[in-house]
PDB file of C-alpha atoms in Angstrom:
ATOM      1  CA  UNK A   1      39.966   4.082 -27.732  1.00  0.00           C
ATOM      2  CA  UNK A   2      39.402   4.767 -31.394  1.00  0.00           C
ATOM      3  CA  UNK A   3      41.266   1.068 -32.388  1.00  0.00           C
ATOM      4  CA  UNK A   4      38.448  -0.329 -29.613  1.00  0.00           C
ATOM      5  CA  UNK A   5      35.756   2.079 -31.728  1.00  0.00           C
ATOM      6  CA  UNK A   6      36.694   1.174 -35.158  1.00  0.00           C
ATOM      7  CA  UNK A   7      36.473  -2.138 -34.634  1.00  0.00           C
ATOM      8  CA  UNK A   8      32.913  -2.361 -33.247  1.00  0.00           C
ATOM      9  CA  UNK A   9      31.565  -0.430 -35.775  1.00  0.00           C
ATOM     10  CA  UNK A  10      33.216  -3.066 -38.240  1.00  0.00           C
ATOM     11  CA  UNK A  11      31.330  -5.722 -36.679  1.00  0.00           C
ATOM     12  CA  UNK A  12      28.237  -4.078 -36.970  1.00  0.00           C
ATOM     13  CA  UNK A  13      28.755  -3.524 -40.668  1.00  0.00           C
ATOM     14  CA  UNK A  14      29.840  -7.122 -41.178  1.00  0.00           C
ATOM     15  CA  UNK A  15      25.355  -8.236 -41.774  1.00  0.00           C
ATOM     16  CA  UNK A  16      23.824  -4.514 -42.123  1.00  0.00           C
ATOM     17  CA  UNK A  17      19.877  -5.204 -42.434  1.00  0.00           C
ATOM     18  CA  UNK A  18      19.939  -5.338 -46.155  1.00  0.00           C
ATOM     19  CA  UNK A  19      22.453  -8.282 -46.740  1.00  0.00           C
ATOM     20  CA  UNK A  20      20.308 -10.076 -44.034  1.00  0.00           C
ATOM     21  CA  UNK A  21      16.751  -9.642 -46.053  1.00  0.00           C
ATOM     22  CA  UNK A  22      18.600 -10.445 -49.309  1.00  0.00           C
ATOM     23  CA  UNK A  23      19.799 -13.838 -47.646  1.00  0.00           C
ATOM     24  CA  UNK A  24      16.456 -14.401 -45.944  1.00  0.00           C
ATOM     25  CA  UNK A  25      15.043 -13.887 -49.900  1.00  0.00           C
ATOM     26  CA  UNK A  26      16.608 -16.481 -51.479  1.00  0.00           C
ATOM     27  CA  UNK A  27      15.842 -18.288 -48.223  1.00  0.00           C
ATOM     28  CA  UNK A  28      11.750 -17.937 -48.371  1.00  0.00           C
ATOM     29  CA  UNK A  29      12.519 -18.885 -52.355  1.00  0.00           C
ATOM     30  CA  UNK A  30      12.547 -22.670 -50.759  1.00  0.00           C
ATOM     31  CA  UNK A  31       9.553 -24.525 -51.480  1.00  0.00           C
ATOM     32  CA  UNK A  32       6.796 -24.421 -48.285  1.00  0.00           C
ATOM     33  CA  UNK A  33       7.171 -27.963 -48.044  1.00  0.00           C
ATOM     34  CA  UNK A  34      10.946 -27.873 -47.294  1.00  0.00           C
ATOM     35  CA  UNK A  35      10.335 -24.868 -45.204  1.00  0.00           C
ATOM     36  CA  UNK A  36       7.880 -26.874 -43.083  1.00  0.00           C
ATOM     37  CA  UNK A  37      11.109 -29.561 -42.654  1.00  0.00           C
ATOM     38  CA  UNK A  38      13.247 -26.708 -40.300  1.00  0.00           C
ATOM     39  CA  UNK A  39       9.832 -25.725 -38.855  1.00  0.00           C
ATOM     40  CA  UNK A  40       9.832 -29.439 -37.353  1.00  0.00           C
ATOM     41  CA  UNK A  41      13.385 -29.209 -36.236  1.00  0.00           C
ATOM     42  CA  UNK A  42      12.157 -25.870 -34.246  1.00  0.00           C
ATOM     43  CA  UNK A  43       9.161 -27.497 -33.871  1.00  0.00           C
ATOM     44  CA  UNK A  44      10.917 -30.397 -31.755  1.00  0.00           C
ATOM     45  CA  UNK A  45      13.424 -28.311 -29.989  1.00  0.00           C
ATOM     46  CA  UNK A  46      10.874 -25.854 -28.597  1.00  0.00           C
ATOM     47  CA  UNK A  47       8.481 -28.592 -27.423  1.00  0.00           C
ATOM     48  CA  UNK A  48      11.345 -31.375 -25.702  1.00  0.00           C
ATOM     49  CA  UNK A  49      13.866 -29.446 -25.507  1.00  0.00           C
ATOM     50  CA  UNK A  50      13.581 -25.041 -24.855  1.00  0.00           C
ATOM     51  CA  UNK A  51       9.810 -26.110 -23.729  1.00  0.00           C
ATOM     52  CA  UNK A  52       9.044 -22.235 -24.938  1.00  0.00           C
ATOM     53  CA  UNK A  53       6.952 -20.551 -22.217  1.00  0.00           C
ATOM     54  CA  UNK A  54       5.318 -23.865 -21.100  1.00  0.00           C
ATOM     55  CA  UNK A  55       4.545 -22.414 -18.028  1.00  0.00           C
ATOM     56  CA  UNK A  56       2.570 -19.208 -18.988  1.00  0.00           C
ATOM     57  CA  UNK A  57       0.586 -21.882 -21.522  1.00  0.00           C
ATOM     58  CA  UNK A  58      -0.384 -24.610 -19.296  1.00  0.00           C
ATOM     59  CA  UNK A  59      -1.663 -22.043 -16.757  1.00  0.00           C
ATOM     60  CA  UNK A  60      -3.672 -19.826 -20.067  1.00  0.00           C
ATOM     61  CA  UNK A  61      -4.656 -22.941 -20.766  1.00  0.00           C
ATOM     62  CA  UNK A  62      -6.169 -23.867 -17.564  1.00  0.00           C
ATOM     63  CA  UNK A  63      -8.047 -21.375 -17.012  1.00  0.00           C
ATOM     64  CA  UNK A  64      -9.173 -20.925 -20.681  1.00  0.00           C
ATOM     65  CA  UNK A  65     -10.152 -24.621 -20.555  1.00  0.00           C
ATOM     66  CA  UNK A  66     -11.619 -25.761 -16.662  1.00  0.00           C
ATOM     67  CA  UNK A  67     -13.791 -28.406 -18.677  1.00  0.00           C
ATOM     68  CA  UNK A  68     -10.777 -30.310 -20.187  1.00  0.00           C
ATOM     69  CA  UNK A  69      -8.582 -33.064 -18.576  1.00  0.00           C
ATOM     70  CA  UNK A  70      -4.911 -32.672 -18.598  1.00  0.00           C
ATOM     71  CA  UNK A  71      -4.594 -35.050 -21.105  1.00  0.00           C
ATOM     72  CA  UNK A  72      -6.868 -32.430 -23.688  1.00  0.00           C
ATOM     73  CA  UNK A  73      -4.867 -29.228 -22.413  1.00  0.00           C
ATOM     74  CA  UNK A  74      -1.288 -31.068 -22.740  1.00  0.00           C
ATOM     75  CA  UNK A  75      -2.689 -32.256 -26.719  1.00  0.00           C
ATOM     76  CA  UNK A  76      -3.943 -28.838 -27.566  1.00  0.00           C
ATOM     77  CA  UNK A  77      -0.481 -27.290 -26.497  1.00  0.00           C
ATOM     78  CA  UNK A  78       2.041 -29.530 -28.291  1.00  0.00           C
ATOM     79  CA  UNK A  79      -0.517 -28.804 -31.206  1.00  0.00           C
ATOM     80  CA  UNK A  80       0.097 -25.022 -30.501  1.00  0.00           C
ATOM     81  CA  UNK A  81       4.095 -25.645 -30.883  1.00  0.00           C
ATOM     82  CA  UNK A  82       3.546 -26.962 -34.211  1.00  0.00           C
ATOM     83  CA  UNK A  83       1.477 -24.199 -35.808  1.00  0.00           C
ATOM     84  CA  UNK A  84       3.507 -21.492 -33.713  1.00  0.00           C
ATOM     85  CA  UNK A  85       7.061 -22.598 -35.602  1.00  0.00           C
ATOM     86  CA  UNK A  86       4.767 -23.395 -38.689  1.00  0.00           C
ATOM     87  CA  UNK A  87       3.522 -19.837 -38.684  1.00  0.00           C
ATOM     88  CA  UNK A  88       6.208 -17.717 -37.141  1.00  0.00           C
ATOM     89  CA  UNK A  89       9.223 -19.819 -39.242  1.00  0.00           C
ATOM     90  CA  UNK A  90       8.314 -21.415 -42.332  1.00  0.00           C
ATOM     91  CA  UNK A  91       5.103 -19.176 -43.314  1.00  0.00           C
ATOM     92  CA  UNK A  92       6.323 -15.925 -42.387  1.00  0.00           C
ATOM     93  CA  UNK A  93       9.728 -16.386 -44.502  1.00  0.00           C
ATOM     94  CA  UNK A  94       7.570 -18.078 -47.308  1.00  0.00           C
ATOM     95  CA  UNK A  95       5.566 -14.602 -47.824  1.00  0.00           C
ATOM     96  CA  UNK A  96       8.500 -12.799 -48.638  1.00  0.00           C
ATOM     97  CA  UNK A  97       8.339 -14.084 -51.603  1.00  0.00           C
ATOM     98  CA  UNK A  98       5.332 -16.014 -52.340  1.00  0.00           C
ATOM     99  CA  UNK A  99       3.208 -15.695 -55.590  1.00  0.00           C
ATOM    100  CA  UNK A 100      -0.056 -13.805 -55.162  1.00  0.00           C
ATOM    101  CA  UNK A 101      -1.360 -17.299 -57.194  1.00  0.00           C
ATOM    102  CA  UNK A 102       0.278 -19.327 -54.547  1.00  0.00           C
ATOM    103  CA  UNK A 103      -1.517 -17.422 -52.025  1.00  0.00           C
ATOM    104  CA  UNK A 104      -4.648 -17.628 -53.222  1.00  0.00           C
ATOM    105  CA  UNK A 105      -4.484 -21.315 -53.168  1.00  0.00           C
ATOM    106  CA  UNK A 106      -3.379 -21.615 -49.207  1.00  0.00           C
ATOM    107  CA  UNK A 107      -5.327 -18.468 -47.736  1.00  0.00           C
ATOM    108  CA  UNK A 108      -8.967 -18.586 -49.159  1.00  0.00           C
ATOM    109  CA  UNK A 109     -10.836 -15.146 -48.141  1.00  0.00           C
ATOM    110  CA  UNK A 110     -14.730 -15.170 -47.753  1.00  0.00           C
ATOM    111  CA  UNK A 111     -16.992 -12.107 -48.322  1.00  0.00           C
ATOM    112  CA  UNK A 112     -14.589  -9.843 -49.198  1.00  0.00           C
ATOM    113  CA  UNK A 113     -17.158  -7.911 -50.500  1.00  0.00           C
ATOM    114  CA  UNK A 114     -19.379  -7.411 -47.822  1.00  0.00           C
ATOM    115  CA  UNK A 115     -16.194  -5.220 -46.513  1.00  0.00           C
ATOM    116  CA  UNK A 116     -15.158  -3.545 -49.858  1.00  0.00           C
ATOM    117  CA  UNK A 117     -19.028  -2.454 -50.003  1.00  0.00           C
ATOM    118  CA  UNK A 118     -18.832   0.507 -48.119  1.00  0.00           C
ATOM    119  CA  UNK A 119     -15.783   1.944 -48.943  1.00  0.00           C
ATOM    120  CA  UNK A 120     -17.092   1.533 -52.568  1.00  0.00           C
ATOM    121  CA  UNK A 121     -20.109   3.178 -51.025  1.00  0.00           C
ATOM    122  CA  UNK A 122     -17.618   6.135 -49.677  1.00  0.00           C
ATOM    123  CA  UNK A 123     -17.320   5.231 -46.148  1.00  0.00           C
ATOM    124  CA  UNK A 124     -14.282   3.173 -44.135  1.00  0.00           C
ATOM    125  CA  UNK A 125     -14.881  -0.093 -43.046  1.00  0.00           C
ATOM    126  CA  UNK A 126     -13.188  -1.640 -39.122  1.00  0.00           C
ATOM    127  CA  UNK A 127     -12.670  -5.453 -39.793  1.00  0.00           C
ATOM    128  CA  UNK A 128     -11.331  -6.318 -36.035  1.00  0.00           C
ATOM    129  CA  UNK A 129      -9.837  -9.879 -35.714  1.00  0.00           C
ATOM    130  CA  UNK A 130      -7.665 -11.621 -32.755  1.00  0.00           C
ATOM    131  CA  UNK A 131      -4.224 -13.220 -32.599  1.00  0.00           C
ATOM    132  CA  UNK A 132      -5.220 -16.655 -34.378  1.00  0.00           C
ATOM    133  CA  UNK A 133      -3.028 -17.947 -36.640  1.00  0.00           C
ATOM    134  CA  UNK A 134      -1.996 -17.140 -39.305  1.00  0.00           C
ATOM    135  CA  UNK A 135      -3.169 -13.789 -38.725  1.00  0.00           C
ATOM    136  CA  UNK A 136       0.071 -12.497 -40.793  1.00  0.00           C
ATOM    137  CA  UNK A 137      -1.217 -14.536 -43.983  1.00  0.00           C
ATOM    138  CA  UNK A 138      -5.076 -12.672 -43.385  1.00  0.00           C
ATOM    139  CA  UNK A 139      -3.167  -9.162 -44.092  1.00  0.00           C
ATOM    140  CA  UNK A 140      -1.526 -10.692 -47.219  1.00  0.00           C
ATOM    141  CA  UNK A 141      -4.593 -12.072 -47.860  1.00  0.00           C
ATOM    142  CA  UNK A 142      -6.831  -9.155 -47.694  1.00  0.00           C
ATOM    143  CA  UNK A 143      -4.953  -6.710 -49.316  1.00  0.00           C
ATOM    144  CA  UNK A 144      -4.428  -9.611 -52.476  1.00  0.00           C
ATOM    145  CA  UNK A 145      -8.393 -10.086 -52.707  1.00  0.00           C
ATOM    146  CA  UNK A 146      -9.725  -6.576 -52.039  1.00  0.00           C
ATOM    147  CA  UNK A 147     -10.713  -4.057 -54.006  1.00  0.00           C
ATOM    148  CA  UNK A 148      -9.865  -0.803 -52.152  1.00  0.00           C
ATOM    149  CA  UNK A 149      -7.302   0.354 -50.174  1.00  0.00           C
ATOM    150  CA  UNK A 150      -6.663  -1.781 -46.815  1.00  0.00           C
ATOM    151  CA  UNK A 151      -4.908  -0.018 -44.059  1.00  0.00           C
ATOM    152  CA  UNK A 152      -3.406  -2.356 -40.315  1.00  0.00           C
ATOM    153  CA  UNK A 153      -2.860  -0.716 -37.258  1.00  0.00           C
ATOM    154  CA  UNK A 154       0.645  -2.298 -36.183  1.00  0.00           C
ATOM    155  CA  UNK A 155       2.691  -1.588 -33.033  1.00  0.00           C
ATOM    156  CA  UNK A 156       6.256  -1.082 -33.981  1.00  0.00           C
ATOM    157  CA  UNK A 157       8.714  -3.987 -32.844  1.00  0.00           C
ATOM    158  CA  UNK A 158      11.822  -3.336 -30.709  1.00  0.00           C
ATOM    159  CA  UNK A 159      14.296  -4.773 -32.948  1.00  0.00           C
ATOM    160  CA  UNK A 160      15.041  -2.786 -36.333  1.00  0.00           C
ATOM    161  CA  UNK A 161      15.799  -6.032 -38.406  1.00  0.00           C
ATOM    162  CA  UNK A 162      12.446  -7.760 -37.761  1.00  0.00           C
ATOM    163  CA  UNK A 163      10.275  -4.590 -37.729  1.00  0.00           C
ATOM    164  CA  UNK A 164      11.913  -4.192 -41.258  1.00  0.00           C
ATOM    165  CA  UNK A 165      11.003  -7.815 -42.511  1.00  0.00           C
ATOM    166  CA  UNK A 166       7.705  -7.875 -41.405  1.00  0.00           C
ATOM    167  CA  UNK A 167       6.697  -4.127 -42.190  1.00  0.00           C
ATOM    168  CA  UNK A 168       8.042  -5.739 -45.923  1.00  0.00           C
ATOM    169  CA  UNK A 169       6.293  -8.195 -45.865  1.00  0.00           C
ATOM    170  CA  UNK A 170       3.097  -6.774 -44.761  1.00  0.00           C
ATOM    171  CA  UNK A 171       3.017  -3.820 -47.352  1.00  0.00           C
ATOM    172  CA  UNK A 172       4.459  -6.176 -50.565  1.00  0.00           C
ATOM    173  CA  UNK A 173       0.508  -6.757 -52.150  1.00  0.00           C
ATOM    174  CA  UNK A 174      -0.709  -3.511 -51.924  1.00  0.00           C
ATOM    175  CA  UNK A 175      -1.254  -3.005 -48.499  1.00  0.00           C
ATOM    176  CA  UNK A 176      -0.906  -0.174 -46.055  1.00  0.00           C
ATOM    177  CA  UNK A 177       0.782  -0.189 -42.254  1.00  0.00           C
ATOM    178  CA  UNK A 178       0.388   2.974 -40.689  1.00  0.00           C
ATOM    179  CA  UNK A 179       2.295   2.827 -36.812  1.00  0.00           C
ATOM    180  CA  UNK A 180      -0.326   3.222 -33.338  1.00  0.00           C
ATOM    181  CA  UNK A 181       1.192   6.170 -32.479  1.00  0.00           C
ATOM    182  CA  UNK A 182       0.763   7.800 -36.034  1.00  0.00           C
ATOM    183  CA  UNK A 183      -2.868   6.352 -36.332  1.00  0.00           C
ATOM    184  CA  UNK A 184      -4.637   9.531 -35.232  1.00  0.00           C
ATOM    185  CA  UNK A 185      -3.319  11.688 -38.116  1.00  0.00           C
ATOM    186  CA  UNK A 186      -4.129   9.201 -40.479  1.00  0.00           C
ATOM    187  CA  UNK A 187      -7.774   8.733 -39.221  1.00  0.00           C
ATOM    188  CA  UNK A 188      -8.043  12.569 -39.650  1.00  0.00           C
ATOM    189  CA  UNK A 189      -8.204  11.149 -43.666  1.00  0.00           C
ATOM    190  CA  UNK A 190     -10.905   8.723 -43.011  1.00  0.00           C
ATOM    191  CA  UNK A 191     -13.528  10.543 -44.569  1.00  0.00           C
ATOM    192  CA  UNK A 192     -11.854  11.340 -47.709  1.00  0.00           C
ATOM    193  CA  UNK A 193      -9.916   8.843 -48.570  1.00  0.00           C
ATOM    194  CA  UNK A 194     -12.312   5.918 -46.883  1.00  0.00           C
ATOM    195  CA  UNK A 195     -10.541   1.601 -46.773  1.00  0.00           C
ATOM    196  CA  UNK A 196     -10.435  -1.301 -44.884  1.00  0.00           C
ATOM    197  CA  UNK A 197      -8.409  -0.401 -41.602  1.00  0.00           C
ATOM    198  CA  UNK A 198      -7.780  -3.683 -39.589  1.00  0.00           C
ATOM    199  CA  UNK A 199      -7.244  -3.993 -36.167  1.00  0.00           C
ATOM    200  CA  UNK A 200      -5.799  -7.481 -33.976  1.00  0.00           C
ATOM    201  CA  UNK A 201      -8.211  -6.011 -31.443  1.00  0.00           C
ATOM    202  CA  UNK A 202      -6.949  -8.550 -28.624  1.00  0.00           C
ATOM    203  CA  UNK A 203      -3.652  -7.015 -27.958  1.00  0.00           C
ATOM    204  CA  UNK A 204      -3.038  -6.199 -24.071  1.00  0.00           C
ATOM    205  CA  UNK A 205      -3.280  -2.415 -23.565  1.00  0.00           C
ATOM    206  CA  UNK A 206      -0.636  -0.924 -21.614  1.00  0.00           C
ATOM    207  CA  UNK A 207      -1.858  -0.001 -17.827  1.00  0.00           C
ATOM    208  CA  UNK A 208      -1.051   3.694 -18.790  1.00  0.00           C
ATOM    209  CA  UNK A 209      -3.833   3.867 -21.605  1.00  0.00           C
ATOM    210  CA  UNK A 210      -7.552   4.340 -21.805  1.00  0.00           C
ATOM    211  CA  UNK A 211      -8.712  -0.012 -21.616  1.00  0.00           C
ATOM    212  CA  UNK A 212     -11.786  -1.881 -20.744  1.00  0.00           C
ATOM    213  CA  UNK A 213     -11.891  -4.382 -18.756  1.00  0.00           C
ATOM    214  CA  UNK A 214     -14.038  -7.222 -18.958  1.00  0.00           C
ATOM    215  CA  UNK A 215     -14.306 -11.316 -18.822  1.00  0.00           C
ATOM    216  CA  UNK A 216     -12.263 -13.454 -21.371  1.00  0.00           C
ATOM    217  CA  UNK A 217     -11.704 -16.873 -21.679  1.00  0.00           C
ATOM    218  CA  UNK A 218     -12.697 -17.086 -17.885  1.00  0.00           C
ATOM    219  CA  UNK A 219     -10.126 -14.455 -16.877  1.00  0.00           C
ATOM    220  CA  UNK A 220     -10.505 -10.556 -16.546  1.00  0.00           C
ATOM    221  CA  UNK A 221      -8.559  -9.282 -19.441  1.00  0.00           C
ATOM    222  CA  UNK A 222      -8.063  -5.705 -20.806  1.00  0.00           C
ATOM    223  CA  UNK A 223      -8.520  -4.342 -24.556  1.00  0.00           C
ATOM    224  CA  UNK A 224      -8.498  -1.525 -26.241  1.00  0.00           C
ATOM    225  CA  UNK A 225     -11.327   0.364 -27.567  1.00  0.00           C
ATOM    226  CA  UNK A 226     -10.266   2.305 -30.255  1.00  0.00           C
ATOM    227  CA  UNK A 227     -12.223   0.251 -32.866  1.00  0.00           C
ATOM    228  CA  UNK A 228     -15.432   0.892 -30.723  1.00  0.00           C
ATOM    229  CA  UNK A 229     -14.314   4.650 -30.233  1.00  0.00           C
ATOM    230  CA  UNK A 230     -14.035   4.991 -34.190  1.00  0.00           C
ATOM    231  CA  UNK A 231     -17.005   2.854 -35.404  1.00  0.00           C
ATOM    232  CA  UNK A 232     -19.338   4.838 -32.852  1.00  0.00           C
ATOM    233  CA  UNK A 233     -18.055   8.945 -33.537  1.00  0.00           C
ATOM    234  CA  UNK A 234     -17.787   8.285 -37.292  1.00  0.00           C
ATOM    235  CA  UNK A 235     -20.582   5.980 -37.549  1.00  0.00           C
ATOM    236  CA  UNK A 236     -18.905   3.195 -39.491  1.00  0.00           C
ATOM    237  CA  UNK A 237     -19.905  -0.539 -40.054  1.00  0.00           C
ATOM    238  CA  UNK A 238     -17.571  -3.411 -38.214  1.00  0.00           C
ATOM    239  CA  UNK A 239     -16.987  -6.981 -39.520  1.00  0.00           C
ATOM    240  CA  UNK A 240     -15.031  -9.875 -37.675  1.00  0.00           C
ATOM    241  CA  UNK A 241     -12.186 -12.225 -39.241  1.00  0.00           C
ATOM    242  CA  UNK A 242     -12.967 -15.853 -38.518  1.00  0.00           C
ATOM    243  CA  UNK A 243      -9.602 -17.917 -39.048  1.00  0.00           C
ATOM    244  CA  UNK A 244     -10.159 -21.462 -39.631  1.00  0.00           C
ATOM    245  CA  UNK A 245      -6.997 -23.850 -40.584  1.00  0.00           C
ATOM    246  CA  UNK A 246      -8.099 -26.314 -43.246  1.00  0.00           C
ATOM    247  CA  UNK A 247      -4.619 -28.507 -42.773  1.00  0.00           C
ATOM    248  CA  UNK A 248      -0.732 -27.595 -43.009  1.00  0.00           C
ATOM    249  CA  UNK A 249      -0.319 -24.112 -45.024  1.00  0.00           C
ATOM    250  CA  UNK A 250      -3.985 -24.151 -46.092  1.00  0.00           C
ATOM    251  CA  UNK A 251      -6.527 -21.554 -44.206  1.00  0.00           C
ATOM    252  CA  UNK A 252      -9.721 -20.382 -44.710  1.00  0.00           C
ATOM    253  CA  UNK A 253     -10.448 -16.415 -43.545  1.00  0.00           C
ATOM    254  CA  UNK A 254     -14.144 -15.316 -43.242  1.00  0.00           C
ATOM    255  CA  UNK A 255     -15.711 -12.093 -42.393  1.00  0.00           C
ATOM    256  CA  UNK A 256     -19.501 -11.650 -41.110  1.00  0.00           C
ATOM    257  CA  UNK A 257     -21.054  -8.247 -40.118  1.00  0.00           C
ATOM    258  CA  UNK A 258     -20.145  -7.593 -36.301  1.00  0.00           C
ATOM    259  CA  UNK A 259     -21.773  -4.006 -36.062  1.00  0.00           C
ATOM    260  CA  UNK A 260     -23.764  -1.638 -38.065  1.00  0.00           C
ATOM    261  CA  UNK A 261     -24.785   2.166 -37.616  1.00  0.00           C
ATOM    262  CA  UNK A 262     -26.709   3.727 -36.468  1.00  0.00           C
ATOM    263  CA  UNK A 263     -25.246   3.172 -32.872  1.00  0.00           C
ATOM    264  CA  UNK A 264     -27.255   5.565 -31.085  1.00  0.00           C
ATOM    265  CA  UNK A 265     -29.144   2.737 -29.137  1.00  0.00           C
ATOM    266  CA  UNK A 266     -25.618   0.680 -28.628  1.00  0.00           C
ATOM    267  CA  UNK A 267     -25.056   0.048 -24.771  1.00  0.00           C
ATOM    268  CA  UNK A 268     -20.969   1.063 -23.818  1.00  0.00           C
ATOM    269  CA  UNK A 269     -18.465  -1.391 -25.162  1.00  0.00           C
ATOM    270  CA  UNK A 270     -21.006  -3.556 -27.215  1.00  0.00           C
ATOM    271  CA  UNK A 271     -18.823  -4.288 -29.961  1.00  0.00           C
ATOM    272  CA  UNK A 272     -15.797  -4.984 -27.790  1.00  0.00           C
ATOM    273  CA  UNK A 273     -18.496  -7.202 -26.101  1.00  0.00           C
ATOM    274  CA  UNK A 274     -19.612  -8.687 -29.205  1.00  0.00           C
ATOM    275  CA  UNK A 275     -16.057  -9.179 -31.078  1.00  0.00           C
ATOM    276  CA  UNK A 276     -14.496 -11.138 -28.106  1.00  0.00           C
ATOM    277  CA  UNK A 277     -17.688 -13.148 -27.661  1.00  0.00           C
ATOM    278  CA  UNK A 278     -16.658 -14.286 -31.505  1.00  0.00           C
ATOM    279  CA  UNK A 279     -12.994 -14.363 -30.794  1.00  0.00           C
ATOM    280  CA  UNK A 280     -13.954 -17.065 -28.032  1.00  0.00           C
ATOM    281  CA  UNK A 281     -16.202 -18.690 -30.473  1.00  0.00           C
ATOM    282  CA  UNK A 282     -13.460 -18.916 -33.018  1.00  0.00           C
ATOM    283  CA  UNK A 283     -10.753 -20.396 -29.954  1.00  0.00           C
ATOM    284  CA  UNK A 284     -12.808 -22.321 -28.807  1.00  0.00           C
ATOM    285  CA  UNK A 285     -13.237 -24.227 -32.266  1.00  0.00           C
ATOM    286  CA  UNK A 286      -9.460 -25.120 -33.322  1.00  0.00           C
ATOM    287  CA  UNK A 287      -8.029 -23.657 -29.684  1.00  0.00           C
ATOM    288  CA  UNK A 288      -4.572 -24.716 -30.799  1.00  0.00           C
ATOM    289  CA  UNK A 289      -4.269 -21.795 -33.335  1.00  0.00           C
ATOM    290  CA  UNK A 290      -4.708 -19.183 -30.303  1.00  0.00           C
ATOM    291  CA  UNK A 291      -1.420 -17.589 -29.260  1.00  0.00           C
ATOM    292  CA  UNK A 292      -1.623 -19.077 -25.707  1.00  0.00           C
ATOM    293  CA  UNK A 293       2.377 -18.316 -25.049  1.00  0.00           C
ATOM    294  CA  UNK A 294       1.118 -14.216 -25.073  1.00  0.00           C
ATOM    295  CA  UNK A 295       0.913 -13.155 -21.272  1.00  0.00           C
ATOM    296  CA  UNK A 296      -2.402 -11.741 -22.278  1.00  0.00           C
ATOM    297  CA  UNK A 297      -3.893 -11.301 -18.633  1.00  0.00           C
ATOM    298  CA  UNK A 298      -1.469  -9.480 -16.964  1.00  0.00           C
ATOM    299  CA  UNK A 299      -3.330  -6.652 -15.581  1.00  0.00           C
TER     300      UNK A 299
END
């Protein structure tokens, strides 16, 4: 028995987490370009040959997209292969290590100010966006081009090596990831210490949390409402991310006023109304950036 434990516990020493984010360094060191080269390998294998989760997007697809021939639906998902490995493979290793200069030059933020305004001002700013990519390269991003402190809800990931990377990531210019389930302790600080706190405000609630459920992309959907829940109580203004890819590695992120205070006249859930009206809009304009492989109506 201890010969049988010994020896597992050697195997799980052989890669501990930090020899595999030091290899993965010098990895993301690799030019983009020749990054994007094993992105089309992946690229390849998970249209032709894995066919990742065609099933779950053909059918998002079809209901997301009535209007469209096959022909449209089958384009826009092969499309959605190639940004997918793009985005998840080649540009999430590449900001490891990218340059904020290098940055700058592929992820070009617009009105940054509008958000930093307020918290200059002394109050918090929401800035709600959806699961368009590269929504990892918008946290980068914003924390590179703003002023004041910006804080991103995350939900913790199951495995401890890729929480790790992207938690390193994430934080590496400056900015802040505070965990769901320590989120309420943290907006306890809100008023003193006011920032940007970002929300991917399309994630599926779990059935056993507070959600509302309404229309989206022709299918009931849940969401969460804790951005609507905050902006309301503490009376705080609400901007929306527009993602727009420009070509390969090169995106454009935009934010526009969503919601102001006061609120008092607000009907319930208008700005989860009014942010996945614009989170259609923004689909609905390059619909291959979408993450169509998420089971996002599941009730």
């Amino acid at each position: 028995m201890q010969k049988i434990r010994s020896r597992t516990l050697s195997k799980k020493s052989v890669f501990p987490i930090s020899s595999r984010m030091f290899l993965l360094r010098l990895f993301s060191r690799l030019p983009l370009p020749v990054l994007y080269l094993f992105s089309d390998v992946l690229y390849l294998l998970a249209r032709y040959i894995i066919r990742y989760r065609k099933k779950v997007i053909d059918e998002n697809l079809k209901f997301a997209f009535p209007e469209k021939s096959e022909k449209e639906r089958k384009d826009i998902r092969n499309k959605f292969y190639r940004n997918f490995t793009d985005a998840f493979f080649a540009e999430t290793f590449k900001m490891l290590t990218i340059s904020e200069k290098e940055l700058k030059r592929r992820f070009h933020v617009v009105n940054q100010e509008l958000v930093d305004a307020p918290v200059l001002g002394g109050k918090s700013s929401l800035m709600m966006a959806g699961h368009i990519f590269n929504w990892e390269m918008a946290i980068l991003g914003v924390a590179s081009n703003t002023q004041v402190m910006a804080e991103t809800v995350y939900l913790k990931l199951n495995n401890a090596f890729f929480n790790k990377m992207m938690l390193e990531i994430r934080t590496r210019l400056g900015g802040v990831m505070t965990e769901k389930k320590d989120f309420r302790k943290s907006m306890i600080q809100m008023r003193k210490n006011p920032r940007i706190v970002h929300l991917a405000a399309d994630q599926r609630p779990p059935v056993s949390e507070t959600r509302y459920q309404r229309e989206f992309l022709n299918r009931p959907a849940l969401f969460f409402e804790g951005g609507e829940f905050m902006a309301k109580k503490m009376e705080l203004p609400v901007f929306f991310g527009t993602i727009t890819k420009i070509k390969r590695g090169h995106y454009k992120f935009e934010f526009s006023n969503l919601a102001s205070p006061p609120y008092a006249d607000h009907a319930p859930h208008s700005i989860t109304d009014e942010f996945c009206k614009r989170l259609e809009q923004n689909i609905r304009a390059q619909p291959d950036l979408y993450l169509w492989s998420h089971k996002r109506w599941k009730l």
